[in-house]
CSV table of C-alpha atoms in Angstrom, one decimal:
chain,number,residue,atom,x,y,z
A,1,UNK,CA,0.0,0.0,0.0
A,2,UNK,CA,2.0,2.9,-1.3
A,3,UNK,CA,-0.6,5.7,-0.9
A,4,UNK,CA,-1.4,7.4,2.4
A,5,UNK,CA,-5.0,6.2,2.3
A,6,UNK,CA,-4.4,2.9,0.7
A,7,UNK,CA,-4.0,1.3,-2.7
A,8,UNK,CA,-6.8,0.8,-5.3
A,9,UNK,CA,-6.9,-2.1,-7.8
A,10,UNK,CA,-9.2,-3.8,-10.2
A,11,UNK,CA,-9.7,-7.5,-9.6
A,12,UNK,CA,-11.4,-10.4,-11.3
A,13,UNK,CA,-12.9,-13.2,-9.3
A,14,UNK,CA,-13.8,-16.6,-10.7
A,15,UNK,CA,-15.4,-19.9,-9.5
A,16,UNK,CA,-12.2,-21.1,-7.7
A,17,UNK,CA,-12.8,-20.4,-4.0
A,18,UNK,CA,-10.3,-18.5,-1.9
A,19,UNK,CA,-9.9,-17.8,1.8
A,20,UNK,CA,-7.6,-15.4,3.7
A,21,UNK,CA,-7.3,-12.6,6.2
A,22,UNK,CA,-5.5,-9.3,6.0
A,23,UNK,CA,-3.8,-7.0,8.6
A,24,UNK,CA,-5.6,-4.0,7.0
A,25,UNK,CA,-9.0,-3.0,5.9
A,26,UNK,CA,-10.2,-4.3,2.5
A,27,UNK,CA,-13.0,-2.6,0.8
A,28,UNK,CA,-14.8,-4.3,-2.1
A,29,UNK,CA,-17.1,-2.5,-4.5
A,30,UNK,CA,-18.8,-4.4,-7.2
A,31,UNK,CA,-18.5,-3.5,-10.9
A,32,UNK,CA,-20.2,-6.5,-12.5
A,33,UNK,CA,-21.1,-10.1,-11.7
A,34,UNK,CA,-21.7,-11.3,-8.2
A,35,UNK,CA,-19.0,-12.1,-5.6
A,36,UNK,CA,-20.2,-14.4,-2.8
A,37,UNK,CA,-18.4,-13.9,0.5
A,38,UNK,CA,-18.4,-15.3,4.0
A,39,UNK,CA,-16.8,-13.0,6.5
A,40,UNK,CA,-16.3,-14.4,9.9
A,41,UNK,CA,-19.2,-16.8,9.2
A,42,UNK,CA,-21.5,-14.0,7.9
A,43,UNK,CA,-22.7,-14.4,4.3
A,44,UNK,CA,-22.4,-11.3,2.1
A,45,UNK,CA,-22.9,-10.7,-1.6
A,46,UNK,CA,-21.1,-8.0,-3.7
A,47,UNK,CA,-22.9,-7.2,-6.9
A,48,UNK,CA,-22.7,-4.1,-9.2
A,49,UNK,CA,-23.0,-1.0,-7.0
A,50,UNK,CA,-22.9,-2.9,-3.7
A,51,UNK,CA,-19.9,-3.4,-1.5
A,52,UNK,CA,-18.6,-4.4,1.9
A,53,UNK,CA,-15.8,-3.4,4.3
A,54,UNK,CA,-13.7,-6.2,5.8
A,55,UNK,CA,-11.9,-5.3,9.0
A,56,UNK,CA,-8.3,-6.3,9.7
A,57,UNK,CA,-8.0,-9.9,10.8
A,58,UNK,CA,-11.4,-11.0,9.6
A,59,UNK,CA,-11.1,-14.3,7.7
A,60,UNK,CA,-13.2,-14.3,4.5
A,61,UNK,CA,-14.0,-17.0,2.0
A,62,UNK,CA,-15.0,-15.9,-1.5
A,63,UNK,CA,-16.0,-17.1,-4.9
A,64,UNK,CA,-17.8,-16.0,-8.0
A,65,UNK,CA,-19.4,-18.9,-9.9
A,66,UNK,CA,-20.1,-16.8,-13.0
A,67,UNK,CA,-17.2,-14.4,-12.6
A,68,UNK,CA,-17.2,-10.9,-11.1
A,69,UNK,CA,-15.1,-7.7,-11.3
A,70,UNK,CA,-14.6,-5.5,-8.2
A,71,UNK,CA,-12.8,-2.3,-7.3
A,72,UNK,CA,-10.7,-3.2,-4.3
A,73,UNK,CA,-9.1,-0.8,-1.8
A,74,UNK,CA,-6.5,-2.1,0.6
A,75,UNK,CA,-5.9,0.4,3.4
A,76,UNK,CA,-4.8,0.9,7.0
A,77,UNK,CA,-6.8,4.2,7.2
A,78,UNK,CA,-8.5,3.9,10.7
A,79,UNK,CA,-11.5,5.9,9.6
A,80,UNK,CA,-12.9,2.8,7.8
A,81,UNK,CA,-13.6,1.2,11.1
A,82,UNK,CA,-16.9,3.1,11.4
A,83,UNK,CA,-17.9,1.8,8.0
A,84,UNK,CA,-17.7,-1.9,8.9
A,85,UNK,CA,-21.2,-3.5,8.7
A,86,UNK,CA,-22.8,-0.4,7.2
A,87,UNK,CA,-24.5,-0.3,3.7
A,88,UNK,CA,-23.0,1.5,0.8
A,89,UNK,CA,-24.9,4.2,-1.1
A,90,UNK,CA,-25.6,2.2,-4.3
A,91,UNK,CA,-26.1,5.0,-6.9
A,92,UNK,CA,-23.1,7.0,-5.7
A,93,UNK,CA,-20.9,3.9,-5.4
A,94,UNK,CA,-21.5,2.5,-8.8
A,95,UNK,CA,-20.9,5.8,-10.5
A,96,UNK,CA,-17.7,6.3,-8.7
A,97,UNK,CA,-16.6,2.7,-9.3
A,98,UNK,CA,-17.1,3.1,-13.0
A,99,UNK,CA,-15.1,6.3,-13.1
A,100,UNK,CA,-12.2,4.8,-11.0
A,101,UNK,CA,-12.2,1.7,-13.2
A,102,UNK,CA,-11.6,4.0,-16.2
A,103,UNK,CA,-9.2,6.3,-14.4
A,104,UNK,CA,-7.0,3.5,-13.1
A,105,UNK,CA,-6.3,2.4,-16.7
A,106,UNK,CA,-5.0,5.9,-17.7
A,107,UNK,CA,-1.4,7.0,-17.4
A,108,UNK,CA,-0.7,9.8,-14.8
A,109,UNK,CA,-4.2,9.4,-13.3
A,110,UNK,CA,-4.8,10.9,-9.9
A,111,UNK,CA,-7.2,8.0,-9.0
A,112,UNK,CA,-4.8,6.4,-6.6
A,113,UNK,CA,-4.4,9.7,-4.8
A,114,UNK,CA,-8.0,10.9,-4.5
A,115,UNK,CA,-9.9,7.6,-5.2
A,116,UNK,CA,-9.6,6.1,-1.6
A,117,UNK,CA,-11.0,9.3,0.0
A,118,UNK,CA,-13.8,9.5,-2.6
A,119,UNK,CA,-14.6,5.9,-1.9
A,120,UNK,CA,-15.0,6.6,1.8
A,121,UNK,CA,-17.8,9.0,1.0
A,122,UNK,CA,-19.9,6.1,-0.4
A,123,UNK,CA,-20.2,4.7,3.1
A,124,UNK,CA,-21.0,7.9,4.9
A,125,UNK,CA,-24.5,8.2,6.1
A,126,UNK,CA,-26.1,11.4,4.8
A,127,UNK,CA,-26.6,13.8,7.7
A,128,UNK,CA,-30.0,14.9,8.4
A,129,UNK,CA,-30.6,18.6,7.9
A,130,UNK,CA,-30.6,20.4,11.2
A,131,UNK,CA,-34.0,21.2,12.5
A,132,UNK,CA,-34.5,25.0,12.6
A,133,UNK,CA,-36.3,25.9,15.8
A,134,UNK,CA,-38.8,28.7,15.3
A,135,UNK,CA,-38.7,31.7,17.5
A,136,UNK,CA,-41.5,31.4,20.0
A,137,UNK,CA,-44.0,34.2,19.9
A,138,UNK,CA,-45.3,35.5,23.2
A,139,UNK,CA,-48.8,36.1,22.1
A,140,UNK,CA,-50.0,37.2,25.5
A,141,UNK,CA,-47.2,39.8,25.7
A,142,UNK,CA,-48.0,40.9,22.1
A,143,UNK,CA,-51.7,41.2,22.9
A,144,UNK,CA,-51.0,43.4,26.0
A,145,UNK,CA,-48.7,45.6,23.9
A,146,UNK,CA,-51.4,45.9,21.2
A,147,UNK,CA,-54.1,46.8,23.7
A,148,UNK,CA,-52.1,49.8,24.8
A,149,UNK,CA,-51.7,50.9,21.1
A,150,UNK,CA,-55.2,50.2,19.7
A,151,UNK,CA,-55.8,53.9,19.3
A,152,UNK,CA,-53.0,54.1,16.7
A,153,UNK,CA,-52.9,52.8,13.1
A,154,UNK,CA,-50.8,49.7,13.7
A,155,UNK,CA,-49.2,47.8,10.8
A,156,UNK,CA,-48.0,44.2,10.3
A,157,UNK,CA,-44.4,45.6,10.5
A,158,UNK,CA,-45.2,47.1,13.9
A,159,UNK,CA,-46.5,43.8,15.2
A,160,UNK,CA,-43.5,41.9,13.7
A,161,UNK,CA,-41.0,44.3,15.3
A,162,UNK,CA,-42.3,43.5,18.7
A,163,UNK,CA,-41.5,39.8,18.3
A,164,UNK,CA,-38.2,40.3,16.4
A,165,UNK,CA,-39.5,38.8,13.1
A,166,UNK,CA,-39.8,40.2,9.6
A,167,UNK,CA,-43.3,41.1,8.5
A,168,UNK,CA,-43.3,38.1,6.2
A,169,UNK,CA,-42.2,35.7,8.9
A,170,UNK,CA,-44.7,37.1,11.3
A,171,UNK,CA,-47.5,36.7,8.8
A,172,UNK,CA,-46.7,33.1,8.3
A,173,UNK,CA,-46.4,32.4,12.1
A,174,UNK,CA,-49.7,34.2,12.7
A,175,UNK,CA,-51.5,32.0,10.3
A,176,UNK,CA,-49.8,28.9,11.8
A,177,UNK,CA,-50.3,29.9,15.5
A,178,UNK,CA,-53.7,31.5,15.6
A,179,UNK,CA,-55.2,30.6,12.2
A,180,UNK,CA,-55.6,34.2,11.0
A,181,UNK,CA,-53.8,36.8,9.0
A,182,UNK,CA,-52.2,39.5,11.1
A,183,UNK,CA,-54.7,42.3,10.3
A,184,UNK,CA,-57.6,39.9,11.0
A,185,UNK,CA,-56.1,39.1,14.4
A,186,UNK,CA,-55.6,42.8,15.1
A,187,UNK,CA,-59.2,43.6,14.0
A,188,UNK,CA,-60.5,41.0,16.4
A,189,UNK,CA,-58.5,42.5,19.2
A,190,UNK,CA,-59.9,46.0,18.4
A,191,UNK,CA,-63.5,44.7,18.3
A,192,UNK,CA,-63.1,42.7,21.5
A,193,UNK,CA,-62.0,45.8,23.2
A,194,UNK,CA,-64.8,47.8,21.7
A,195,UNK,CA,-67.4,45.4,23.0
A,196,UNK,CA,-65.9,45.5,26.5
A,197,UNK,CA,-65.9,49.3,26.5
A,198,UNK,CA,-69.5,49.4,25.2
A,199,UNK,CA,-70.6,47.0,28.0
A,200,UNK,CA,-69.0,49.6,30.4
A,201,UNK,CA,-71.4,52.3,29.0
A,202,UNK,CA,-68.9,54.4,27.1
A,203,UNK,CA,-70.1,56.5,24.2
A,204,UNK,CA,-69.5,55.0,20.7
A,205,UNK,CA,-67.5,58.0,19.6
A,206,UNK,CA,-65.1,57.6,22.5
A,207,UNK,CA,-64.9,53.8,21.9
A,208,UNK,CA,-64.1,54.4,18.3
A,209,UNK,CA,-61.2,56.7,19.1
A,210,UNK,CA,-59.8,54.3,21.7
A,211,UNK,CA,-60.0,51.3,19.4
A,212,UNK,CA,-58.5,53.0,16.3
A,213,UNK,CA,-61.6,53.6,14.2
A,214,UNK,CA,-62.1,57.0,12.5
A,215,UNK,CA,-65.7,57.3,13.5
A,216,UNK,CA,-68.5,55.8,15.5
A,217,UNK,CA,-70.3,54.7,12.3
A,218,UNK,CA,-67.2,52.9,11.0
A,219,UNK,CA,-66.9,51.0,14.3
A,220,UNK,CA,-70.6,50.2,14.3
A,221,UNK,CA,-70.4,48.8,10.8
A,222,UNK,CA,-67.3,46.7,11.8
A,223,UNK,CA,-69.1,45.3,14.8
A,224,UNK,CA,-72.2,44.5,12.8
A,225,UNK,CA,-70.1,42.7,10.1
A,226,UNK,CA,-68.0,40.8,12.6
A,227,UNK,CA,-71.2,39.6,14.4
A,228,UNK,CA,-72.6,38.2,11.1
A,229,UNK,CA,-69.3,36.2,10.6
């Protein structure tokens, strides 16, 4: 093994059975045909696009009744220990094996230098994308803030700023959390306050001013429409 991460070779297997063990990792990746293996008493099969990682010292018997070709990596690179017993990614593996098969036959190829590391990627489990945790919205706190501002012409941007989100993000979260668009939620808040003040006996003109409506008639129309819905 002359390379830092091992030595790649192309090998042909036939019906004559073989049996041995190595003092290094041996990685087999199928190109065509089927290679039957028994590794430490465990049966394995290497066909095109499949493969296996044999750990140092593991005795393995092998034969290919109808012939088989494999890409083989002999390496002492310790990182392969975590790949023993794990499945290869078939589509990636076969494409890479075909490329390395061609590259190894070319003069001055860099396949021996980079191939072993690329081969290692075929056994890496794709990492799950990290879950992005959404910023929690304190709806109670936002409601209390809005109730102190109902006399002003609040916008979606005003609401979003209070919970440290963009207007677009806040609109999405509002729909998710309370099932309404932001201005619908704010309108309901205004009308709930208006009903409370009306029950306390305040004049509609005063209620309209406190709840952000331009006139008593506009508030009355909004209350009537909201009641119908």
